[in-house]
Coordinates of C-alpha atoms in Angstrom, one line a residue:
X1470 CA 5.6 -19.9 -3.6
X1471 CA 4.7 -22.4 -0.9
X1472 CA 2.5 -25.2 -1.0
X1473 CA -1.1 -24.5 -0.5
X1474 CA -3.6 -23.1 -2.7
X1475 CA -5.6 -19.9 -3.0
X1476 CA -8.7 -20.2 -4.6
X1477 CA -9.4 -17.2 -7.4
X1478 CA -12.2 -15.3 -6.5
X1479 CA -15.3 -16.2 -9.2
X1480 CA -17.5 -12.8 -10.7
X1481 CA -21.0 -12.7 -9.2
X1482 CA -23.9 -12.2 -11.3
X1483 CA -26.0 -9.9 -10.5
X1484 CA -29.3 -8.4 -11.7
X1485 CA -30.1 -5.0 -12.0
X1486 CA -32.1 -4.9 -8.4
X1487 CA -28.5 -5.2 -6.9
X1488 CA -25.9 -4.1 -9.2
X1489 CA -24.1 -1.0 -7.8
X1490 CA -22.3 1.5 -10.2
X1491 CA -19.2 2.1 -8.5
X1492 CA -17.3 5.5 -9.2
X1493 CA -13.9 5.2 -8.2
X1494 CA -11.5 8.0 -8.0
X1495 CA -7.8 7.6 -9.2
X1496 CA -6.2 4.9 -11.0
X1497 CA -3.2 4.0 -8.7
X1498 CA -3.0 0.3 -7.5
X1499 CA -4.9 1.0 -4.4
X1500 CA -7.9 2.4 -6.9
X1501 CA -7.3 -0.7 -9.6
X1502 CA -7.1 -3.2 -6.7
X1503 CA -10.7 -2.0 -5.7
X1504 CA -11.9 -2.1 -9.1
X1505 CA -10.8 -5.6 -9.5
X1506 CA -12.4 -6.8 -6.3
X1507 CA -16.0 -4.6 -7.3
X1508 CA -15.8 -6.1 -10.3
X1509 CA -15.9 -9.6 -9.0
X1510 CA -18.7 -9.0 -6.6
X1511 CA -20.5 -8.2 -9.2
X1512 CA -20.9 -4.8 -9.8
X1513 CA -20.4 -2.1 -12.5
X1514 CA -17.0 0.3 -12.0
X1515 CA -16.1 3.7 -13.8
X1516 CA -12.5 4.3 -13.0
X1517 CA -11.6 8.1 -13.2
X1518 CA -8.2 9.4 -13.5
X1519 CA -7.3 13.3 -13.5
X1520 CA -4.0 12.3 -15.3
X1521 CA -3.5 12.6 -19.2
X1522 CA -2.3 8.6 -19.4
X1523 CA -2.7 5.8 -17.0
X1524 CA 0.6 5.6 -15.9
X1525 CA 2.5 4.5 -12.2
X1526 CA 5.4 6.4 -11.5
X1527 CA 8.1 5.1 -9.1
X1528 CA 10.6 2.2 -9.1
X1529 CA 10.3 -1.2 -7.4
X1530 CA 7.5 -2.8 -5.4
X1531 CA 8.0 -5.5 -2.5
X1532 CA 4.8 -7.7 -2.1
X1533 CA 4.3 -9.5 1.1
X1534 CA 2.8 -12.3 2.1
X1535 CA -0.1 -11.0 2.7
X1536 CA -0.8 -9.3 0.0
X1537 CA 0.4 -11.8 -2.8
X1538 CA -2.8 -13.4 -0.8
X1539 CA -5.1 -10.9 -2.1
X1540 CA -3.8 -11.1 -5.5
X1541 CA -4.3 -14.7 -5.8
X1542 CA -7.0 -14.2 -4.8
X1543 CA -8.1 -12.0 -8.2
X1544 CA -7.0 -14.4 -10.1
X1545 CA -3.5 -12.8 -11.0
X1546 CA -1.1 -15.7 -10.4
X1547 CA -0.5 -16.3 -14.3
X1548 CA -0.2 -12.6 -15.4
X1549 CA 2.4 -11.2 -12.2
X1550 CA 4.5 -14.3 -12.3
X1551 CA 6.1 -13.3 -15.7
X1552 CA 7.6 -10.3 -13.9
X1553 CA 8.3 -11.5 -10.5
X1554 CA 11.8 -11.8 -8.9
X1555 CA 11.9 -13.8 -6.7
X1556 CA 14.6 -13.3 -3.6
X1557 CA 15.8 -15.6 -1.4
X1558 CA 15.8 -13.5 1.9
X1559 CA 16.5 -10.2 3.4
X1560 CA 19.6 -9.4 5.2
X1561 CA 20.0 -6.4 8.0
X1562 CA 23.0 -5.1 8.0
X1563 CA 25.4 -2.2 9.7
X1564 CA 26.1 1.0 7.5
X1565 CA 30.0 -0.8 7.5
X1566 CA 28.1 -3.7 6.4
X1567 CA 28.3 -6.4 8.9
X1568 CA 25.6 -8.5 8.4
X1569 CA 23.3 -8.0 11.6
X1570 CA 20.7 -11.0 10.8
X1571 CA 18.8 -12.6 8.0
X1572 CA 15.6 -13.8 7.2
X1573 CA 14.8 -16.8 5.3
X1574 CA 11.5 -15.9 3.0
X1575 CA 10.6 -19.3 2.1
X1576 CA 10.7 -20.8 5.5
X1577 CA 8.8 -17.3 6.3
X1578 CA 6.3 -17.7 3.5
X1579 CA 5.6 -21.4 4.8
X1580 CA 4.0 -20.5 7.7
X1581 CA 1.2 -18.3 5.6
X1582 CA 0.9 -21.4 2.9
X1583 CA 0.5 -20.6 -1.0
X1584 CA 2.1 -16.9 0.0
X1585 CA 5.1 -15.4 -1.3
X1586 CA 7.4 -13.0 -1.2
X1587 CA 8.0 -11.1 -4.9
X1588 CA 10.0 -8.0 -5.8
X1589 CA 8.3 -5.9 -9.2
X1590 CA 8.7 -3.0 -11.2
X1591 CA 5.8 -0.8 -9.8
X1592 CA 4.9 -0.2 -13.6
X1593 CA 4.7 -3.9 -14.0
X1594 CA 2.4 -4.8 -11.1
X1595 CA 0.2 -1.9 -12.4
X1596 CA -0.4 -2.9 -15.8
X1597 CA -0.9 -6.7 -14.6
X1598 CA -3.9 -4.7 -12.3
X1599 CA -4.9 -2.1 -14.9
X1600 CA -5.2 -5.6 -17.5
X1601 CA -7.1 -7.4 -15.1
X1602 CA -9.7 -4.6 -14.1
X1603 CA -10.4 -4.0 -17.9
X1604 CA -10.5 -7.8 -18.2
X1605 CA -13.4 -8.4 -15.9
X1606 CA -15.5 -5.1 -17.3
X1607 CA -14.1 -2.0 -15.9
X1608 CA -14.3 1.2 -17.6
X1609 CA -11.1 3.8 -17.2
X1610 CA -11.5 7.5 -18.1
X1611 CA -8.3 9.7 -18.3
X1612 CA -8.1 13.0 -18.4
X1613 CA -11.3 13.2 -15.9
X1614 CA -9.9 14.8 -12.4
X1615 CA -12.5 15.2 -9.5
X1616 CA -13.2 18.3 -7.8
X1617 CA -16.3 18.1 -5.6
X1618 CA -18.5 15.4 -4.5
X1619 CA -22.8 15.9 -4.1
X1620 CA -24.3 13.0 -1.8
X1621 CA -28.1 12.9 -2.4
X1622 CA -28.9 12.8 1.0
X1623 CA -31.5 14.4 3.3
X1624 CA -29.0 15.3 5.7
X1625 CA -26.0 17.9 5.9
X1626 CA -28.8 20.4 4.0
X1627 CA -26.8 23.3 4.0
X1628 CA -23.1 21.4 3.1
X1629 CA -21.0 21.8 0.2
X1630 CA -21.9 17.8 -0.1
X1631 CA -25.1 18.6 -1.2
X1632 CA -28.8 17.6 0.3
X1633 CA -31.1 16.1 -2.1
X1634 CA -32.6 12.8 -3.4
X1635 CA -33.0 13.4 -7.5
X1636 CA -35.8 11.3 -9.3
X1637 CA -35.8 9.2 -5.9
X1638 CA -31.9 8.3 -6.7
X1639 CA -29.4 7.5 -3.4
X1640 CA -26.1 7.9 -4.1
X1641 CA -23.5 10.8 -5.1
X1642 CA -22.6 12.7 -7.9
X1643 CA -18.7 13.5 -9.1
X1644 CA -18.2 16.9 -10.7
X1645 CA -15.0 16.9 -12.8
X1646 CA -12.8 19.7 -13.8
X1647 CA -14.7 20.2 -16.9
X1648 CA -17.9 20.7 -15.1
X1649 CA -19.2 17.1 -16.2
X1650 CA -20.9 15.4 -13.2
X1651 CA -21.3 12.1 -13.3
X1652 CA -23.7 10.0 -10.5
X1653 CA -23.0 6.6 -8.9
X1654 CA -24.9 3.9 -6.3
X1655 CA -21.2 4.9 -4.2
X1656 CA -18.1 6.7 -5.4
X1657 CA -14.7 5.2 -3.8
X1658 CA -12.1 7.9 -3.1
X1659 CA -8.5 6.8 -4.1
X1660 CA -6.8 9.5 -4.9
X1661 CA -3.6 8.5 -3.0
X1662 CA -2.0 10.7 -0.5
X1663 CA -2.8 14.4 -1.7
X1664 CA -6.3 13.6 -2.1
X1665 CA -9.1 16.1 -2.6
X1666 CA -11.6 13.4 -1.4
X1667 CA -10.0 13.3 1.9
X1668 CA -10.3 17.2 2.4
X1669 CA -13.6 17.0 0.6
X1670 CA -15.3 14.3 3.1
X1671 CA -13.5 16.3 6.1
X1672 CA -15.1 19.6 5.0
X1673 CA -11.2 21.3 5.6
X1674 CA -7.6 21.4 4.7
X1675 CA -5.7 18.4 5.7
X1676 CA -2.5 18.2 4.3
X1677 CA -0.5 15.5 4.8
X1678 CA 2.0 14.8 7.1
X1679 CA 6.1 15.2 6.7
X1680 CA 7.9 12.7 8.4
X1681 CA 11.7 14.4 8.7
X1682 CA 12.6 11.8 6.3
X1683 CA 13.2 11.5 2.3
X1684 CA 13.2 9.2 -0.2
X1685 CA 16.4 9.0 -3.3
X1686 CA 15.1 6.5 -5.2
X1687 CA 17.6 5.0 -7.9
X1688 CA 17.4 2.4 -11.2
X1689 CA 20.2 1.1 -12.0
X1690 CA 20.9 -1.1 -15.3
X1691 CA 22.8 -4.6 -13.8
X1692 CA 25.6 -4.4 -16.8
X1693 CA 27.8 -2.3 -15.2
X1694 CA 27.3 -4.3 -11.6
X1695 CA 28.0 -7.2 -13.2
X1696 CA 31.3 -6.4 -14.4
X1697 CA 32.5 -5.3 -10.5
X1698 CA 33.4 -8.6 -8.6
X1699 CA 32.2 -6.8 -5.7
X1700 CA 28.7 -5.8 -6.9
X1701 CA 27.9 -8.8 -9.2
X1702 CA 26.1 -11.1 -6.3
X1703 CA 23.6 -8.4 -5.8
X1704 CA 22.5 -8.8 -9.2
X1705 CA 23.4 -13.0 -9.5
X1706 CA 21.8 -13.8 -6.3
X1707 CA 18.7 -11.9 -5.6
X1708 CA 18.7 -10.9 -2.4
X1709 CA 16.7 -7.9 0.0
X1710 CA 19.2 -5.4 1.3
X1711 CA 18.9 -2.8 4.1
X1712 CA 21.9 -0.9 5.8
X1713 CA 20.9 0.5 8.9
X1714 CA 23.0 3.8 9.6
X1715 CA 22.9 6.7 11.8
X1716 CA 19.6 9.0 10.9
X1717 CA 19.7 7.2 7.8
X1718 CA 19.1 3.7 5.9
X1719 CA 19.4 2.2 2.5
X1720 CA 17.5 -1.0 0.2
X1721 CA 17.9 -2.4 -2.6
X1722 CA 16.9 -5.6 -4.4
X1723 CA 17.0 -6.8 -8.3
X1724 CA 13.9 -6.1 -10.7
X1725 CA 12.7 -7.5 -14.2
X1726 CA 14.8 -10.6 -14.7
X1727 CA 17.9 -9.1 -13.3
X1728 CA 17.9 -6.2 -15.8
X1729 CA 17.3 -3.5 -13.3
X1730 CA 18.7 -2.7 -9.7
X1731 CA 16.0 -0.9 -7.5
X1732 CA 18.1 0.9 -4.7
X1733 CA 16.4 3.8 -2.4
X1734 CA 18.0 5.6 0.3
X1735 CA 16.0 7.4 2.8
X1736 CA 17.8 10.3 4.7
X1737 CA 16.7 13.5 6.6
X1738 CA 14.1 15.8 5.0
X1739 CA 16.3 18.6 3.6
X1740 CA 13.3 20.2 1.6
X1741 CA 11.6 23.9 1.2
X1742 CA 8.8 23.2 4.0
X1743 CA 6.5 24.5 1.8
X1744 CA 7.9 23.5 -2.0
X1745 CA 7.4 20.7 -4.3
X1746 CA 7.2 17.2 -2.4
X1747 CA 9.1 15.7 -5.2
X1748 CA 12.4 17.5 -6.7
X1749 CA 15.4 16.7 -8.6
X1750 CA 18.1 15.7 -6.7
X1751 CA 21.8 16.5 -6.2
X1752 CA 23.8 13.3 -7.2
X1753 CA 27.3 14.7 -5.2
X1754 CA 24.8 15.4 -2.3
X1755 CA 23.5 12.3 -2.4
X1756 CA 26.8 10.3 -2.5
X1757 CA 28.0 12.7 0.4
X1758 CA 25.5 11.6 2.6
X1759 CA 26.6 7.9 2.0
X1760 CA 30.4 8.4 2.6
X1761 CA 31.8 6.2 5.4
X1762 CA 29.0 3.7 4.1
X1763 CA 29.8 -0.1 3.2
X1764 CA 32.1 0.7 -0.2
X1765 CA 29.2 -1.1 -2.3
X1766 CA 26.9 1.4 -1.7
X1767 CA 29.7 3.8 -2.8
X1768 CA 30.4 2.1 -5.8
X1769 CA 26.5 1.7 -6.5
X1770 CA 26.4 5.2 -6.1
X1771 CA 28.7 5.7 -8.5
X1772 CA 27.0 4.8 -10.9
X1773 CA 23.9 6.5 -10.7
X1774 CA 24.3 10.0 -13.2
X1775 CA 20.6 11.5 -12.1
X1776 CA 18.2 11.2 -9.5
X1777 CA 15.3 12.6 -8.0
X1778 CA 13.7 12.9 -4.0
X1779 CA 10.4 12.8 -2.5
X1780 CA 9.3 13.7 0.9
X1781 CA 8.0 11.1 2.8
X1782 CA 4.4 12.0 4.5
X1783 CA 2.6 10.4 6.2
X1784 CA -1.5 10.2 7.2
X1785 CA -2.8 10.6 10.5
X1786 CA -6.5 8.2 11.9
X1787 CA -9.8 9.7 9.9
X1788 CA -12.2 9.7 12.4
X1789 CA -14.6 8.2 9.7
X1790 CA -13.8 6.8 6.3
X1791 CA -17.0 7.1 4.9
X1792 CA -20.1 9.5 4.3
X1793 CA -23.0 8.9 6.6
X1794 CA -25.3 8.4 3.8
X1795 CA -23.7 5.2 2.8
X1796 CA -22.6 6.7 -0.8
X1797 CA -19.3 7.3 -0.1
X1798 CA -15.9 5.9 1.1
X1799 CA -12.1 6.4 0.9
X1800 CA -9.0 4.1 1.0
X1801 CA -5.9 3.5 0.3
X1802 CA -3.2 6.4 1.1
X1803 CA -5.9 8.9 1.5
X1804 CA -6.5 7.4 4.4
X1805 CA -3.4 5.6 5.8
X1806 CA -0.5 6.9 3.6
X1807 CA 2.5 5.2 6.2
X1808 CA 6.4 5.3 5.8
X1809 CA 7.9 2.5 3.3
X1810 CA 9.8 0.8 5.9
X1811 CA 7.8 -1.9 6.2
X1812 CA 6.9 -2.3 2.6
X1813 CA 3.4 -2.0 3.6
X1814 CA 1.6 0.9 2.3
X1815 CA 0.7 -0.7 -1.4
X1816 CA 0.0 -3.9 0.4
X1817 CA -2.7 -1.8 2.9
X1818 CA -4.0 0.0 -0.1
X1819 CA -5.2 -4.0 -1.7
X1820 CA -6.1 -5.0 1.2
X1821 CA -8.5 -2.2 1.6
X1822 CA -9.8 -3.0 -2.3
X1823 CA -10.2 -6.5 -0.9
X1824 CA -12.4 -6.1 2.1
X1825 CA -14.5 -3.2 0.6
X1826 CA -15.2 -5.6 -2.8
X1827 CA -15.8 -8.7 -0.2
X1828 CA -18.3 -6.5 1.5
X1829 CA -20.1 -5.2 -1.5
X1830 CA -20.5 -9.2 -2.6
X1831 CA -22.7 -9.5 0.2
X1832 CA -25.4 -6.5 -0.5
X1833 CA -29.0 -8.1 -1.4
X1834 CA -30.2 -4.4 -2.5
X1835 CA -29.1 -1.1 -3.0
X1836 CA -30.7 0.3 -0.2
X1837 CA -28.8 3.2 2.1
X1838 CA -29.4 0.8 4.9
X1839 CA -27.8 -1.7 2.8
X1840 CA -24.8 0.3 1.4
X1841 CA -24.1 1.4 5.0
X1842 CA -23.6 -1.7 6.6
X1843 CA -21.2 -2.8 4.4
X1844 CA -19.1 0.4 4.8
X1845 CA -19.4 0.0 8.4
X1846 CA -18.4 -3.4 8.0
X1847 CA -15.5 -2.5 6.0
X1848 CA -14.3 0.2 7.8
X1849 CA -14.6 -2.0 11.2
X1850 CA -12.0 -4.5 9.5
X1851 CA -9.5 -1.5 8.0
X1852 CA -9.3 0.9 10.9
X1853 CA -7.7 -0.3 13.3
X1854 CA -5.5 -2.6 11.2
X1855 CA -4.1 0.1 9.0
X1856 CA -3.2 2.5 12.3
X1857 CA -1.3 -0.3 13.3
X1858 CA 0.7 -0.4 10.7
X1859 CA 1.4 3.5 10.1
X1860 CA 2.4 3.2 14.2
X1861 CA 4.7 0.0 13.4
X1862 CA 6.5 2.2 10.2
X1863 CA 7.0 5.3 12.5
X1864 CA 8.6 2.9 15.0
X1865 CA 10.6 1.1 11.9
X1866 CA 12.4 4.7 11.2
X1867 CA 13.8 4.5 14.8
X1868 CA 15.0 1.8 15.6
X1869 CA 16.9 1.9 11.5
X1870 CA 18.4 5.3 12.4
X1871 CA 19.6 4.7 15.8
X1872 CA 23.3 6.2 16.4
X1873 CA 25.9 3.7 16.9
X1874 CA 26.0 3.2 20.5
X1875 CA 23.9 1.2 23.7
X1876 CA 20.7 1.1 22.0
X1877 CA 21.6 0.2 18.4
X1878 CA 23.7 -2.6 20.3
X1879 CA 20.9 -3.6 21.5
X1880 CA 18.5 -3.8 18.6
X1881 CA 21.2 -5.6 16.9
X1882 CA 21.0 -8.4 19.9
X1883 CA 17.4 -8.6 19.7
X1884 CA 18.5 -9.3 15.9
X1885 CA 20.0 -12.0 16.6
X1886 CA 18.5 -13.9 19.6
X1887 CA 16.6 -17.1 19.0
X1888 CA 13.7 -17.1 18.9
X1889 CA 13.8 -13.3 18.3
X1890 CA 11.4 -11.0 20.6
X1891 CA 8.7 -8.9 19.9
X1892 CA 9.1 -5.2 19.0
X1893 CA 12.6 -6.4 17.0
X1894 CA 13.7 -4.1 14.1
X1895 CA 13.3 -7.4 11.3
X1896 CA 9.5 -6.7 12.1
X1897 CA 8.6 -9.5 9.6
X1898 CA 10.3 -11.9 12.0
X1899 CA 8.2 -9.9 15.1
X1900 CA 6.5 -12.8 16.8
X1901 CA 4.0 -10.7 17.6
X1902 CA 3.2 -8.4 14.2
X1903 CA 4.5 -11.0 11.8
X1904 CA 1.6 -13.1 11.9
X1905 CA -0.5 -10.2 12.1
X1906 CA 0.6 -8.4 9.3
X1907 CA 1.9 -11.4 6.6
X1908 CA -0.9 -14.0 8.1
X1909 CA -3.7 -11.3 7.1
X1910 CA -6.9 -13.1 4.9
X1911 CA -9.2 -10.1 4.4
X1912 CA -12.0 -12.9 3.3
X1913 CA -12.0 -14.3 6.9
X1914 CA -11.6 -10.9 8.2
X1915 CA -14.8 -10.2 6.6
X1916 CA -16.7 -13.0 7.4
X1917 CA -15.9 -12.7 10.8
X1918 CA -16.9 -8.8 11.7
X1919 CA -20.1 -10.2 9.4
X1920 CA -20.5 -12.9 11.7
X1921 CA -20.3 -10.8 14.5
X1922 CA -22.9 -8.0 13.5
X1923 CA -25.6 -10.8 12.6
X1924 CA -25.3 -12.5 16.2
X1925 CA -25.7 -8.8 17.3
X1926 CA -28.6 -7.9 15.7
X1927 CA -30.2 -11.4 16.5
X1928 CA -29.5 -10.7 20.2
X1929 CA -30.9 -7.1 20.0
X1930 CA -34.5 -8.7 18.7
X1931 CA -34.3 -10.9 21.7

């Protein structure tokens, strides 16, 4: 971490006048991360998760700049720093495994002070969020899956959203699985990239969208590494890997102390189109795909006696994020599900939990006018931001699966050029999205659009 301090984010109180009850839907990181920040503007949250367990599935977690930010900002220094690792840099390299160019991510961090870069265990980050959410008063219901959505409003009269205002209430009703509906001031749809809220709020099927591309995504115990001269600085000197290969790349990095090895190799889509988007995978097909490779990710390979795929889809712009009766929103992959390759889609999915709970600090009632304006506000700082970066990963799978030859030369000299250019394949070096993406506060962000609507509406009474 670099010098510099980020002050933790105190609770508001509130009275009853303008306390919201929040309603939340799904208990992935994007969904905890907006419980959190709810929770410290001051209002009540139910957290409802259709799974049987709270529970985050997956394998390591690379937090940015810009979104260690947001989580110092929750006061979660203390509690994540007992399971960070901590690399040094990333290096780019060729599928032989020439090193291409490296990044330095304290020199990088510097220039975004008290920001860091920090590998996890997803599992870990997620209970450090789940812990903090209860912490400040949240309330987390398994076994409580969503199905439909009732706004009270006066408009959309004959929708399956529902049309009116009970006992002079304005806000939306849940109705779970089990028939239980449960009402809320505003529900929060974060029910990740498959989500029924999405299609809900559409009023139609929107599925999401495949990329070509899949995910193998491998944990691998250090002992064995260790013992292979060849492997052991991976695990003794924490570093962030890619191998850049024709239609193809690979990461790894360590995880929990040096215990684990996260690796995850993303190659074509070789999927049923319309089967399971996550599957057991082939071990000898995976290796096969890899031959020709730098021999460590052979002998990394190796070692790994089971794995499993996932097809990597992706989200296309909503037109509108939120219900016009200012009782409803989305975020998180719902919204803006984007390609992991620029370790961005968790850090989107906090950012979004950020700015909506900043916005919701600055309601004085629970009015619809009220609830409105902060959604519009919120959605005016998230829009345009997270398209960018769902454009930027598409753009990140080309340039890492170029074909040897004139334009993979060429993204390899941009690489290496100093000061590099924009549109360069390290895109956290980009001189242009770098300091967009990492330099990201999502409190100035806020008070800014804020800012902006208040001079508006002063000049509009003119």
């Amino acid at each position: 971490m670099q010098s510099g301090y980020i002050t933790p984010k105190q609770k508001i109180v509130r009275g009853d006048d303008t306390k919201l009850k929040v309603i939340i839907v799904g208990a992935g990181l994007g969904g905890l991360g907006a419980a959190i920040s709810i929770l410290l503007a001051g209002h009540d949250v139910l957290v409802l998760e259709g799974a049987s367990e709270i529970a985050e599935v997956g394998a390591g977690i690379q937090i940015l700049p810009n979104s260690s930010r947001v989580l110092q900002q929750w006061g979660m220094l203390n509690s994540l720093s007992r399971y960070a690792t901590r690399p040094k840099c990333v290096n780019m390299l060729s599928w032989k495994g020439t090193l291409i160019s490296s990044l330095d991510f304290a020199s990088s961090a510097a220039q975004y002070p008290g920001t860091f870069y920090w590998d996890f265990h997803r599992a870990n980050l997620h209970t450090c969020l789940l812990e903090r959410a209860v912490e400040l008063g949240a309330e987390v219901r398994c076994k409580a899956r969503v199905v439909g959505v009732r706004a009270d409003s006066d408009s959309d009269s004959n929708s399956n959203l529902g049309s009116q205002v009970v006992g002079g209430r304005d806000g939306a009703t849940v109705v779970l699985e089990s028939s239980e509906e449960i009402w809320g001031d505003l529900v929060v749809g974060a029910d990740g990239i498959n989500s029924r809220l999405r299609e809900l709020l559409l009023k139609r099927a929107d599925p999401p969208t495949p990329t070509g591309d899949l995910a193998y995504r491998l944990l691998l115990s250090t002992s064995s590494m260790l013992a292979d001269p060849d492997l052991a600085p991976l695990v003794t000197d924490p570093q962030v890997n890619y191998w850049l290969g024709p239609d193809a790349h690979a990461v790894n990095y360590v995880l929990k102390g040096g215990e684990l090895f996260n690796m995850v190799l993303l190659v074509p889509d070789d999927m049923p189109a319309d089967g399971a988007s996550t599957l057991e995978g082939n071990v000898v097909e995976m290796r096969k795909l890899y031959e020709g490779w730098d021999p460590r990710i052979g002998k990394l390979l190796g070692l790994c006696e089971s794995v499993y795929k996932w097809r990597l889809c992706i989200r296309g712009p909503m037109d509108r994020w939120s219900h016009e009766s200012g009782a409803w929103t989305m975020l998180g992959d719902a919204v803006h599900a984007t390609l992991p390759y620029l370790a961005s889609g968790a850090g989107m999915s906090l950012e979004d939990g950020a700015v909506l709970g900043e916005c919701l600090s600055r309601i004085s009632s629970k009015s619809r006018p009220s609830k409105r304006h902060a959604l519009k506000i919120y959605e005016e700082c998230r829009k345009e931001r997270t398209e960018m970066v769902v454009q930027r990963g598409n753009l990140q799978q080309y340039l890492y699966h170029l074909h040897d030859g004139p334009e993979q030369e060429e993204r390899d000299r941009m690489m290496r050029m100093v000061p590099t250019p924009k549109g360069e394949a390290l895109a956290w070096r980009d001189p242009e999205l770098a300091p967009r993406l990492l330099g990201y506060d999502a409190l100035r962000d806020v008070d800014e659009h804020w800012t902006k609507e208040e001079k508006v509406a002063v000049q509009c009474r003119l």
